[in-house]
Amino acid sequence: MASKPDEVRDGVDLTNLDQPLFDGAEATKRDLVDYLDAVHGRILPELRERPLSVVRIRPGQPKFMQKNVPKYTPDWVKTVQVWAEASKREVSYALCDDRRTLLWFANQRAVEYHPTLMRADRWDRVTHLVLDLDPPQGETFTMAVQAALLVRQALTDSGLSGAVKTSGAKGVHVIVPIVDTVTIEDAAAATRAIAARAEKLDPAVATTAYIKEDRHGKVFVDSTRSGGATIVAAYSPRVRPGTTVSFPVSWDELENVSPRDFTVRTAPALLGDRDPWADALPAPQDIPEDILAEGRAIPVARVVAMHEGKRRKRAREAEAKAEAEPTGDAGS
């Protein structure tokens, strides 16, 4: 017999609300539920009509990403079928379009919310470009901020504008809304061009090197978020110490914040009645032709890295083989 829920909201049974969320969370499951409920009017526009992957964490277990909805998902949770080429099967993604669905996910201990860049009714278009600023290991958020400012300058020089948020982890995301006439291929090309322009502005800070060993302590300006990729939504919590939140920040404030400033316990009071992400996002923009032309000439980073990785592996194997072979005995 099912245990009695601690609470019911919007028809959703909420259970075990006073359990710790995860080790180091500094928050309970109730804190997660209360936070997501408090910001539902702000986060739902980021999730609505987009196939959703979530990161869940059960007590005493490692976190895991869930794409396919479980069999026990209520029939009122909207879903969309997507063919997954990698696994050669249909994946049933949730569409988190309303408060009830969001609360159900919260009760499932879904901490992180990663929507696709496209909407379920328009698979041939992404709605925005993403520049993901990934700093090297350590306390390097200030480096990510420096790289984000380079991206902003590259955008300004290109006649574009974007909004910025903390990733909720150690990095920064710059989001550039685009018009729906831009193809997925051209959106990817534009992202590559902007990343390359940011790198050129200060190559001592930023790099577009996809292979980690080639970054040499610089911030990786990741231009590979395109097509079917996802990104953690603005206002989404993260499975990180303190249960930090991916939080919108104005460009003027960016140099004065830290990821730990924004958690499920502190963010609602910081927001008040505001929706700074909706306020910061510019209207969808056309991409200038020179950006597209430049980006089309830049190879796709993942493909280049794959071929380079294979080349380096062959070189290492050849070197190891040469070292293992006997050199011969000069006195024989």
Short mmCIF file of C-alpha atoms in Angstrom, two decimals, residues 2-257:
data_model
loop_
_atom_site.label_atom_id
_atom_site.label_comp_id
_atom_site.label_asym_id
_atom_site.label_seq_id
_atom_site.Cartn_x
_atom_site.Cartn_y
_atom_site.Cartn_z
CA ALA A 2 1.40 3.40 -0.99
CA SER A 3 2.41 5.68 1.85
CA LYS A 4 0.45 8.84 2.46
CA PRO A 5 1.99 11.85 0.69
CA ASP A 6 3.47 14.66 2.76
CA GLU A 7 1.58 17.18 0.67
CA VAL A 8 -0.47 17.51 -2.52
CA ARG A 9 -0.03 20.40 -4.96
CA ASP A 10 -1.86 20.79 -8.25
CA GLY A 11 -2.95 17.16 -7.98
CA VAL A 12 0.61 15.87 -7.51
CA ASP A 13 1.45 13.72 -4.47
CA LEU A 14 4.68 14.97 -2.92
CA THR A 15 6.61 12.48 -0.78
CA ASN A 16 9.70 12.35 1.47
CA LEU A 17 9.98 16.11 1.38
CA ASP A 18 12.25 16.37 4.41
CA GLN A 19 14.94 14.03 3.07
CA PRO A 20 18.30 15.55 2.11
CA LEU A 21 18.35 16.12 -1.64
CA PHE A 22 21.86 14.67 -2.14
CA ASP A 23 25.21 14.69 -0.38
CA GLY A 24 26.46 18.26 -0.21
CA ALA A 25 23.16 19.72 -1.43
CA GLU A 26 22.65 21.85 1.68
CA ALA A 27 18.97 21.44 0.77
CA THR A 28 16.10 19.01 1.19
CA LYS A 29 13.70 17.65 -1.38
CA ARG A 30 11.20 20.18 -0.02
CA ASP A 31 13.64 22.98 -0.87
CA LEU A 32 13.80 21.71 -4.45
CA VAL A 33 10.02 21.48 -4.76
CA ASP A 34 9.46 24.88 -3.16
CA TYR A 35 12.08 26.50 -5.39
CA LEU A 36 10.74 25.06 -8.64
CA ASP A 37 7.21 25.99 -7.64
CA ALA A 38 8.32 29.54 -6.80
CA VAL A 39 9.97 29.99 -10.22
CA HIS A 40 7.57 27.90 -12.32
CA GLY A 41 6.28 30.97 -14.13
CA ARG A 42 9.84 31.81 -15.19
CA ILE A 43 11.30 28.38 -15.96
CA LEU A 44 8.30 26.95 -17.84
CA PRO A 45 8.74 29.31 -20.83
CA GLU A 46 12.26 27.86 -21.14
CA LEU A 47 10.94 24.28 -21.13
CA ARG A 48 7.58 24.51 -22.88
CA GLU A 49 7.22 22.52 -26.11
CA ARG A 50 10.86 21.37 -25.97
CA PRO A 51 11.85 17.69 -25.56
CA LEU A 52 13.29 17.52 -22.05
CA SER A 53 16.13 15.59 -20.48
CA VAL A 54 16.44 15.74 -16.70
CA VAL A 55 19.19 14.85 -14.25
CA ARG A 56 17.82 12.91 -11.29
CA ILE A 57 19.50 11.74 -8.11
CA ARG A 58 18.23 9.15 -5.67
CA PRO A 59 19.43 8.93 -2.04
CA GLY A 60 22.85 7.27 -1.84
CA GLN A 61 23.11 6.79 -5.61
CA PRO A 62 24.98 8.59 -8.38
CA LYS A 63 23.12 11.13 -10.47
CA PHE A 64 21.81 10.02 -13.87
CA MET A 65 20.36 11.70 -16.95
CA GLN A 66 16.87 10.58 -17.96
CA LYS A 67 15.69 11.13 -21.51
CA ASN A 68 13.09 8.39 -21.98
CA VAL A 69 10.16 8.87 -19.60
CA PRO A 70 9.66 5.92 -17.19
CA LYS A 71 6.74 3.51 -17.62
CA TYR A 72 5.01 4.87 -14.52
CA THR A 73 4.80 8.40 -15.96
CA PRO A 74 1.22 9.75 -15.55
CA ASP A 75 -0.80 9.91 -18.74
CA TRP A 76 -1.30 13.65 -18.28
CA VAL A 77 2.43 14.28 -18.84
CA LYS A 78 2.76 15.26 -22.50
CA THR A 79 5.40 13.37 -24.47
CA VAL A 80 6.90 13.41 -27.94
CA GLN A 81 8.56 10.54 -29.80
CA VAL A 82 12.05 11.21 -31.14
CA TRP A 83 14.19 8.81 -33.17
CA ALA A 84 17.61 8.38 -31.50
CA GLU A 85 20.13 7.55 -34.19
CA ALA A 86 22.81 6.49 -31.69
CA SER A 87 20.66 3.84 -30.00
CA LYS A 88 18.50 3.13 -33.08
CA ARG A 89 15.23 3.45 -31.18
CA GLU A 90 12.37 5.79 -30.44
CA VAL A 91 12.82 7.85 -27.30
CA SER A 92 9.76 9.23 -25.53
CA TYR A 93 10.69 12.67 -24.21
CA ALA A 94 8.54 14.62 -21.80
CA LEU A 95 7.27 18.08 -22.64
CA CYS A 96 7.23 20.05 -19.40
CA ASP A 97 4.54 22.51 -20.39
CA ASP A 98 2.80 23.22 -17.07
CA ARG A 99 3.21 23.53 -13.30
CA ARG A 100 1.72 20.10 -12.63
CA THR A 101 4.34 18.36 -14.80
CA LEU A 102 7.14 20.39 -13.22
CA LEU A 103 5.99 19.42 -9.73
CA TRP A 104 5.82 15.77 -10.80
CA PHE A 105 9.42 15.96 -12.01
CA ALA A 106 10.47 17.63 -8.76
CA ASN A 107 8.89 14.78 -6.80
CA GLN A 108 10.93 12.38 -8.95
CA ARG A 109 14.05 14.17 -7.68
CA ALA A 110 14.69 15.69 -11.09
CA VAL A 111 17.14 18.42 -10.14
CA GLU A 112 18.43 19.59 -13.53
CA TYR A 113 16.32 20.54 -16.59
CA HIS A 114 17.96 20.34 -20.02
CA PRO A 115 15.62 21.28 -22.92
CA THR A 116 16.55 21.01 -26.57
CA LEU A 117 17.43 24.05 -28.66
CA MET A 118 14.47 23.34 -30.92
CA ARG A 119 10.76 22.98 -30.28
CA ALA A 120 8.90 19.73 -30.78
CA ASP A 121 6.81 21.17 -33.61
CA ARG A 122 9.81 22.54 -35.53
CA TRP A 123 12.63 20.00 -35.76
CA ASP A 124 14.38 21.79 -38.61
CA ARG A 125 15.16 24.97 -36.66
CA VAL A 126 16.91 25.96 -33.44
CA THR A 127 15.65 29.05 -31.65
CA HIS A 128 18.98 30.35 -30.37
CA LEU A 129 22.75 30.08 -30.58
CA VAL A 130 24.65 28.92 -27.50
CA LEU A 131 28.19 29.84 -26.53
CA ASP A 132 29.20 27.69 -23.57
CA LEU A 133 32.22 29.06 -21.70
CA ASP A 134 33.99 26.19 -19.97
CA PRO A 135 36.94 27.27 -17.80
CA PRO A 136 39.81 24.97 -16.75
CA GLN A 137 39.82 23.07 -13.47
CA GLY A 138 39.94 25.00 -10.20
CA GLU A 139 38.41 28.25 -9.00
CA THR A 140 38.34 29.75 -12.48
CA PHE A 141 34.91 31.35 -12.79
CA THR A 142 36.54 34.76 -13.26
CA MET A 143 38.24 33.35 -16.37
CA ALA A 144 34.86 32.20 -17.71
CA VAL A 145 33.58 35.74 -17.16
CA GLN A 146 36.52 37.18 -19.12
CA ALA A 147 35.75 34.82 -21.99
CA ALA A 148 32.05 35.73 -21.88
CA LEU A 149 32.96 39.40 -22.24
CA LEU A 150 35.05 38.48 -25.29
CA VAL A 151 32.00 36.72 -26.75
CA ARG A 152 29.91 39.79 -26.05
CA GLN A 153 32.45 41.95 -27.89
CA ALA A 154 32.51 39.51 -30.82
CA LEU A 155 28.71 39.64 -30.98
CA THR A 156 28.65 43.44 -30.83
CA ASP A 157 31.28 43.66 -33.57
CA SER A 158 29.08 41.34 -35.65
CA GLY A 159 25.90 43.33 -35.14
CA LEU A 160 24.38 40.79 -32.72
CA SER A 161 23.50 40.72 -29.03
CA GLY A 162 23.00 38.05 -26.41
CA ALA A 163 22.03 37.43 -22.81
CA VAL A 164 24.25 35.82 -20.19
CA LYS A 165 23.66 33.46 -17.27
CA THR A 166 25.74 31.39 -14.94
CA SER A 167 25.71 27.71 -15.87
CA GLY A 168 25.13 26.84 -12.23
CA ALA A 169 28.36 24.83 -12.38
CA LYS A 170 31.70 26.53 -13.07
CA GLY A 171 30.99 28.25 -16.38
CA VAL A 172 28.89 30.82 -18.20
CA HIS A 173 26.35 30.57 -21.04
CA VAL A 174 25.77 33.26 -23.64
CA ILE A 175 22.45 32.85 -25.50
CA VAL A 176 21.67 34.55 -28.82
CA PRO A 177 18.02 34.27 -30.01
CA ILE A 178 17.74 33.92 -33.80
CA VAL A 179 14.96 34.10 -36.39
CA ASP A 180 13.40 30.89 -37.65
CA THR A 181 14.64 31.34 -41.21
CA VAL A 182 18.14 30.21 -40.16
CA THR A 183 18.81 26.54 -40.90
CA ILE A 184 20.36 24.25 -38.29
CA GLU A 185 23.54 24.05 -40.37
CA ASP A 186 23.83 27.83 -40.61
CA ALA A 187 23.12 28.26 -36.89
CA ALA A 188 26.00 25.87 -36.18
CA ALA A 189 28.24 27.75 -38.61
CA ALA A 190 27.38 31.10 -37.00
CA THR A 191 28.21 29.71 -33.56
CA ARG A 192 31.61 28.54 -34.82
CA ALA A 193 32.35 31.94 -36.32
CA ILE A 194 31.43 33.84 -33.15
CA ALA A 195 33.59 31.50 -31.06
CA ALA A 196 36.51 31.99 -33.45
CA ARG A 197 36.11 35.77 -33.33
CA ALA A 198 36.07 35.72 -29.51
CA GLU A 199 39.25 33.63 -29.49
CA LYS A 200 41.00 36.07 -31.83
CA LEU A 201 40.16 38.99 -29.52
CA ASP A 202 42.30 37.48 -26.75
CA PRO A 203 43.88 34.08 -27.50
CA ALA A 204 45.58 34.17 -24.10
CA VAL A 205 42.16 33.79 -22.44
CA ALA A 206 39.93 31.94 -24.90
CA THR A 207 40.40 28.88 -27.08
CA THR A 208 38.22 26.90 -29.46
CA ALA A 209 40.42 23.79 -29.07
CA TYR A 210 38.04 20.85 -28.65
CA ILE A 211 40.71 18.47 -27.33
CA LYS A 212 41.34 19.24 -23.65
CA GLU A 213 45.10 18.76 -23.78
CA ASP A 214 45.29 21.50 -26.42
CA ARG A 215 43.60 24.16 -24.26
CA HIS A 216 46.61 24.89 -22.03
CA GLY A 217 44.66 26.37 -19.13
CA LYS A 218 42.45 28.62 -21.25
CA VAL A 219 38.66 28.90 -21.34
CA PHE A 220 37.05 26.63 -23.93
CA VAL A 221 34.57 28.58 -26.04
CA ASP A 222 32.35 25.64 -26.92
CA SER A 223 30.60 26.18 -30.22
CA THR A 224 29.24 22.63 -30.54
CA ARG A 225 25.82 23.19 -28.94
CA SER A 226 23.65 22.99 -32.03
CA GLY A 227 21.04 20.81 -33.73
CA GLY A 228 19.73 18.21 -31.30
CA ALA A 229 21.87 19.43 -28.40
CA THR A 230 20.48 20.51 -25.05
CA ILE A 231 21.49 23.16 -22.55
CA VAL A 232 20.56 23.56 -18.92
CA ALA A 233 17.65 25.99 -18.70
CA ALA A 234 17.80 29.38 -17.05
CA TYR A 235 16.60 28.97 -13.44
CA SER A 236 17.37 25.22 -13.43
CA PRO A 237 19.00 23.86 -10.27
CA ARG A 238 22.20 21.80 -10.61
CA VAL A 239 23.47 18.71 -8.84
CA ARG A 240 26.32 20.73 -7.37
CA PRO A 241 27.43 21.59 -3.84
CA GLY A 242 24.82 23.90 -2.35
CA THR A 243 22.32 23.10 -5.15
CA THR A 244 23.30 26.09 -7.23
CA VAL A 245 21.04 27.49 -9.96
CA SER A 246 21.72 28.58 -13.54
CA PHE A 247 20.93 32.23 -13.00
CA PRO A 248 20.50 35.23 -15.32
CA VAL A 249 23.00 38.01 -14.72
CA SER A 250 23.20 41.41 -16.39
CA TRP A 251 26.37 42.10 -18.35
CA ASP A 252 27.16 44.92 -15.92
CA GLU A 253 26.90 42.57 -12.90
CA LEU A 254 28.75 39.61 -14.39
CA GLU A 255 32.19 40.48 -12.99
CA ASN A 256 30.79 40.82 -9.46
CA VAL A 257 29.04 37.48 -8.99
#
